[in-house]
Short mmCIF file of C-alpha atoms in Angstrom, two decimals:
data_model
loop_
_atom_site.label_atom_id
_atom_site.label_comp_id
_atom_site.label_asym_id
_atom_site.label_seq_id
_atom_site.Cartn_x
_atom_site.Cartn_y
_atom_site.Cartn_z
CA UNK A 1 0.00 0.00 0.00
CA UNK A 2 0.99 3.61 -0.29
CA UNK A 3 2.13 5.41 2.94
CA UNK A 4 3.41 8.70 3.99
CA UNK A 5 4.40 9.31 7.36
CA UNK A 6 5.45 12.67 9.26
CA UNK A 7 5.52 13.47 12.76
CA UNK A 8 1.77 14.54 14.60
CA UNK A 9 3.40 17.35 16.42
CA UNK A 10 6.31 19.09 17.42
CA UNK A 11 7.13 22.54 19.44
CA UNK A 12 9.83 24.89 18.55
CA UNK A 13 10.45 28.42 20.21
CA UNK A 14 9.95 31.76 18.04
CA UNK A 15 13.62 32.55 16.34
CA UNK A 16 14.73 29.13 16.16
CA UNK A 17 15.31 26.56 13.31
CA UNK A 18 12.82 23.20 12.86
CA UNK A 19 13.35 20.56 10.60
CA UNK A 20 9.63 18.83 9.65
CA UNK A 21 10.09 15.25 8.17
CA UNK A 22 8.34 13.26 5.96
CA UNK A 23 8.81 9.43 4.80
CA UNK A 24 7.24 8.18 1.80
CA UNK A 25 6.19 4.31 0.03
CA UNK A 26 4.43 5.25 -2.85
CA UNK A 27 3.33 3.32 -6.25
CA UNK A 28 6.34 5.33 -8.44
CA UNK A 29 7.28 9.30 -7.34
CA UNK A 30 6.49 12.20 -9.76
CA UNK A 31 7.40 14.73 -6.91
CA UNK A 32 6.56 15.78 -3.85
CA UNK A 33 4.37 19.04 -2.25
CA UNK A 34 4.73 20.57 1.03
CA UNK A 35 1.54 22.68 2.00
CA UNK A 36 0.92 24.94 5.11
CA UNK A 37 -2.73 25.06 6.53
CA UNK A 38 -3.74 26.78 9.36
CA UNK A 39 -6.77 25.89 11.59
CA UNK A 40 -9.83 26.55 9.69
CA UNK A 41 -8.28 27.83 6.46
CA UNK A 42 -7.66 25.78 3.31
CA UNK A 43 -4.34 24.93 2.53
CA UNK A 44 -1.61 26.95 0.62
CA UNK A 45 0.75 25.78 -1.47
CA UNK A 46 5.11 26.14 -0.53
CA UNK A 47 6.95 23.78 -2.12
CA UNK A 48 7.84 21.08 -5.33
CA UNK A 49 10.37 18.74 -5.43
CA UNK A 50 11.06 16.46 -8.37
CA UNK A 51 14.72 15.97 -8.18
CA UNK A 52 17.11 15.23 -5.06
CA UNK A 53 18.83 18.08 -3.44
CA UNK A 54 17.60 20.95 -1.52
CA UNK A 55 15.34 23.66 -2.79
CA UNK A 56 15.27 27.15 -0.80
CA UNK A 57 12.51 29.55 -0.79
CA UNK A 58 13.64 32.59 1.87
CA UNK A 59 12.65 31.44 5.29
CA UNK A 60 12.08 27.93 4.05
CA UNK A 61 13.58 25.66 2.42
CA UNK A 62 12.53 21.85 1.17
CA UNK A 63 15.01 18.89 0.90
CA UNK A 64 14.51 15.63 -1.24
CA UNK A 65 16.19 12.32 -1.34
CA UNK A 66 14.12 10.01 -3.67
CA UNK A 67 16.79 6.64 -3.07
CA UNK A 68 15.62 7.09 0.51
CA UNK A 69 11.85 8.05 0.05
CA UNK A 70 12.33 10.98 2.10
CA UNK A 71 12.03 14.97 2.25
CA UNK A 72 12.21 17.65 5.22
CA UNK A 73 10.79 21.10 5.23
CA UNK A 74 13.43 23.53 6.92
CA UNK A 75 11.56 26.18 8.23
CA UNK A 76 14.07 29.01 9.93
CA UNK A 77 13.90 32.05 11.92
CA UNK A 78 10.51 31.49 13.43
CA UNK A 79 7.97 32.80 13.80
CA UNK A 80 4.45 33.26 15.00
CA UNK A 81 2.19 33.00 12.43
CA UNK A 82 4.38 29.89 11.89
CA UNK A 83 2.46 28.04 13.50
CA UNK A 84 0.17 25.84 11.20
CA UNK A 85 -0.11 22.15 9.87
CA UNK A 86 2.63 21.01 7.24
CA UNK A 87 1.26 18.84 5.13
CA UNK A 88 3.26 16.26 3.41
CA UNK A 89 1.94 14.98 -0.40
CA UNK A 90 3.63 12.74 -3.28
CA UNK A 91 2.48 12.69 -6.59
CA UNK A 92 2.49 8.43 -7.55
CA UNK A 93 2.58 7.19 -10.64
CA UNK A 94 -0.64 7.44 -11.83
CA UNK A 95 -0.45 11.45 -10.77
CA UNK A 96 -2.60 11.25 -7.82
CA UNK A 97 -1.78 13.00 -4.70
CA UNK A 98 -1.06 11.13 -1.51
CA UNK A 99 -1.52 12.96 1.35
CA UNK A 100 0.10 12.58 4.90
CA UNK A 101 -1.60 13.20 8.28
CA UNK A 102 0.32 16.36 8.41
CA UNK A 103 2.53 17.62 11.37
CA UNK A 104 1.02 20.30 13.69
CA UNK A 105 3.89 22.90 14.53
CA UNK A 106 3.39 24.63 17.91
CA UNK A 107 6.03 28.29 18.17
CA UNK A 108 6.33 28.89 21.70
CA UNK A 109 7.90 32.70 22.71
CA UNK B 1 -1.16 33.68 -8.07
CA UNK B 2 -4.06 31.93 -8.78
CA UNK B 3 -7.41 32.28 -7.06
CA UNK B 4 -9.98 29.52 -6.09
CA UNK B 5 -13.61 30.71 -4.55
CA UNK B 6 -15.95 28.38 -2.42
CA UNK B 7 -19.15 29.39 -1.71
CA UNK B 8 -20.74 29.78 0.62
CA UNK B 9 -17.85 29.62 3.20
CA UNK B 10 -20.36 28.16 6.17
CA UNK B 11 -23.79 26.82 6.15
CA UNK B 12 -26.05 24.98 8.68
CA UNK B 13 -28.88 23.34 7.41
CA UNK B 14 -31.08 20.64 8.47
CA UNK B 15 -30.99 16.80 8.22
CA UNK B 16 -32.23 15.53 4.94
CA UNK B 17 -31.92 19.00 3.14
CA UNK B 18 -29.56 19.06 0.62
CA UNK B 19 -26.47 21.30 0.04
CA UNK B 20 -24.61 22.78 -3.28
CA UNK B 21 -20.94 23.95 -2.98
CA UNK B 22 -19.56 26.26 -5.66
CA UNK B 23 -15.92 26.13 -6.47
CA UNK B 24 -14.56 28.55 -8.43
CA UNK B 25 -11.33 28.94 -10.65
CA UNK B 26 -11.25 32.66 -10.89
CA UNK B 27 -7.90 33.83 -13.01
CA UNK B 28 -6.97 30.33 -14.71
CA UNK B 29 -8.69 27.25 -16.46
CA UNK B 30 -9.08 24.33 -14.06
CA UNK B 31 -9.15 21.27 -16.17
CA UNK B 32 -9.13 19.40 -12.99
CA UNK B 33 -10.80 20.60 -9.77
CA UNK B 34 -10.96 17.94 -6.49
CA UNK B 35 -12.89 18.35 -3.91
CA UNK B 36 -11.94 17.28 -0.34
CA UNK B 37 -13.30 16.61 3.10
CA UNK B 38 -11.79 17.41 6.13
CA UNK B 39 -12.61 16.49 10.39
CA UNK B 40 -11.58 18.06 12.90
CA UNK B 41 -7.29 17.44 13.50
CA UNK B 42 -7.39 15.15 10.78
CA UNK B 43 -6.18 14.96 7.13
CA UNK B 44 -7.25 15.51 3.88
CA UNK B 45 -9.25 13.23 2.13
CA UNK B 46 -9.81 13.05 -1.42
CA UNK B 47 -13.55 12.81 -2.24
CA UNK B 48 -13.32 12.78 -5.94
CA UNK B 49 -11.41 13.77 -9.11
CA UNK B 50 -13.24 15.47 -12.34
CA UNK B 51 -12.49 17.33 -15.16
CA UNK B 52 -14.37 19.45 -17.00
CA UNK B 53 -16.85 18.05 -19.52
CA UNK B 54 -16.50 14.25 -18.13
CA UNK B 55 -18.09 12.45 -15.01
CA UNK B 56 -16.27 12.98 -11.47
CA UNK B 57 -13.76 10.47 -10.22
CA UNK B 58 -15.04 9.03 -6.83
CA UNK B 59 -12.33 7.23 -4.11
CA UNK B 60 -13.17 3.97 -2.81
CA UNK B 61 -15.73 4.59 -0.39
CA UNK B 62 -17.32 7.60 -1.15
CA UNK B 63 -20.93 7.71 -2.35
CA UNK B 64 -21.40 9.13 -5.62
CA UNK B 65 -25.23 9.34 -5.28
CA UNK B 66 -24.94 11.12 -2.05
CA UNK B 67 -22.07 13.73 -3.05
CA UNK B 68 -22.97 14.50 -6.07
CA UNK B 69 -20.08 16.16 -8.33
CA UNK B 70 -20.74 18.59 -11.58
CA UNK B 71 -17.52 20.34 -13.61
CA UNK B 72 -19.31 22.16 -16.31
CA UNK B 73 -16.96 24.35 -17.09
CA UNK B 74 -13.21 24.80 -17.04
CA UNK B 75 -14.03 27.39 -13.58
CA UNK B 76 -16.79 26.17 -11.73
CA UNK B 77 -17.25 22.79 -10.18
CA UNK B 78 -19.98 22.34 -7.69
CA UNK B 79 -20.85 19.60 -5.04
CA UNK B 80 -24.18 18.33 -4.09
CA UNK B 81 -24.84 16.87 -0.66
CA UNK B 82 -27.88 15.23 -0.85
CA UNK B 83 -30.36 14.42 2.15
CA UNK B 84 -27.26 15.28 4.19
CA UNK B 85 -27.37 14.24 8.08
CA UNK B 86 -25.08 14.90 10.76
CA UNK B 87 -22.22 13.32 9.99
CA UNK B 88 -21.67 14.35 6.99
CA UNK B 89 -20.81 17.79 9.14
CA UNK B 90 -17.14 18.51 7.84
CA UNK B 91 -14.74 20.99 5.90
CA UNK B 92 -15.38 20.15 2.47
CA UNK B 93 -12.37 21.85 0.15
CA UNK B 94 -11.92 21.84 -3.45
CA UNK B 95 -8.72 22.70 -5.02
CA UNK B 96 -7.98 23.36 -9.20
CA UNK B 97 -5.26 22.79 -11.28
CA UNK B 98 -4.47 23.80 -14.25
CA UNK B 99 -2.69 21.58 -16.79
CA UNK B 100 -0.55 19.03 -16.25
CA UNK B 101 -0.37 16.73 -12.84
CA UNK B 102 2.69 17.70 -11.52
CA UNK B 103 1.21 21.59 -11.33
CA UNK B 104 -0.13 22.96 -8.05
CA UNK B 105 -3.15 22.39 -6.58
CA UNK B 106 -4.85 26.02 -5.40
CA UNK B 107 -7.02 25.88 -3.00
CA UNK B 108 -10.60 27.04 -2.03
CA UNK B 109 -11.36 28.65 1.16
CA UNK B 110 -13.25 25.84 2.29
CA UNK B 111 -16.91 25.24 3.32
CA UNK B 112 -17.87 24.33 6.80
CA UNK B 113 -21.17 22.38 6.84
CA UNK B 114 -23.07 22.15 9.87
CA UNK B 115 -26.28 19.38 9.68
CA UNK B 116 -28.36 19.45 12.72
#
């Protein structure tokens, strides 16, 4: 079966660095989506990855290693309104979108 | 970037009334629009796929007489709950893309349906 698993929660303190991973076993890989949602909004898009290596996008950046099914989502200098869901998603081989559990980041002062 | 509408954003209605969500591509073509439900702390799930002109795509478990799915056009997609009852209470979310799979998915602001 197809899986993706990331962590339910984790804490970080506003300023700091958190690294958000996701695991993947998926039928084939045509990239990978990281989304933000906050509580009671929809979801908004922040990052592709097709190809291994790390992509940055100013405070965040996304990381892919397709040998070892795996990605993170680097998310630096933290703060507040940083605090959301981070919702992991791989595109399979039949281009659907598999979506994990999400993680739900908590930024403490 | 690209725009999705929902409406209505929040409705409460009563059980065995039914309910039509609009979802709308505003600045782009969406030849695929999805529509998702979503309980409280939990996940996505994918409801059903459709694009425009052809019959929706419904996952494995999902009743296709009960949600009822209609992509007319390359910008609106709506979804019909039919004799809806409480637990069918949820965030229902559609997203669009445009083009090819490996595009983005934008996303709606989401309904939240309330059936007493």
């Amino acid at each position: 079966g197809q899986n993706i698993d990331q962590p339910t929660e984790m804490t970080a303190t506003e300023g700091a660095i958190v690294q958000i991973n996701c695991t993947y076993q998926t039928s084939g890989f045509n990239g990978l989506f990281w989304y933000q949602q906050h509580a009671g909004e929809a979801p908004t898009f922040l990052s592709y990855n097709v190809l291994d290596g790390l992509e940055e996008k100013g405070r965040f950046s996304s990381f892919l290693s397709r040998s070892k099914g795996y990605s993170y989502l680097l998310l630096k200098e933290l703060q507040m309104k940083d605090s959301a869901s981070y919702l992991c998603a791989v595109l399979d081989s039949n281009y659907q979108l598999i979506w994990g559990a999400g993680t739900k980041l908590i930024i403490k002062p | 970037g690209a725009v999705v509408s929902q409406h209505p954003s929040w409705v409460i209605c009563k059980s065995g009334t039914s309910v039509k969500i609009e979802c709308r591509s505003l600045d782009f073509q969406a030849t695929t629009m999805f529509w998702y439900r979503q309980f409280p702390k939990q996940s996505l799930m994918l409801m059903a796929t459709s694009n425009e002109g052809s019959k929706a795509t419904y996952e494995q478990g999902v009743e296709k007489d009960k949600f009822l799915i209609n992509h007319a056009s390359l910008t609106l997609s709506t979804l019909t709950v039919t004799s809806a009852h409480p637990e069918d209470s949820s965030f229902y979310i559609c997203s669009a893309r445009e083009g090819e799979a490996y595009n983005e998915q934008f996303f709606g602001p989401g309904t939240r349906l309330t059936v007493l």
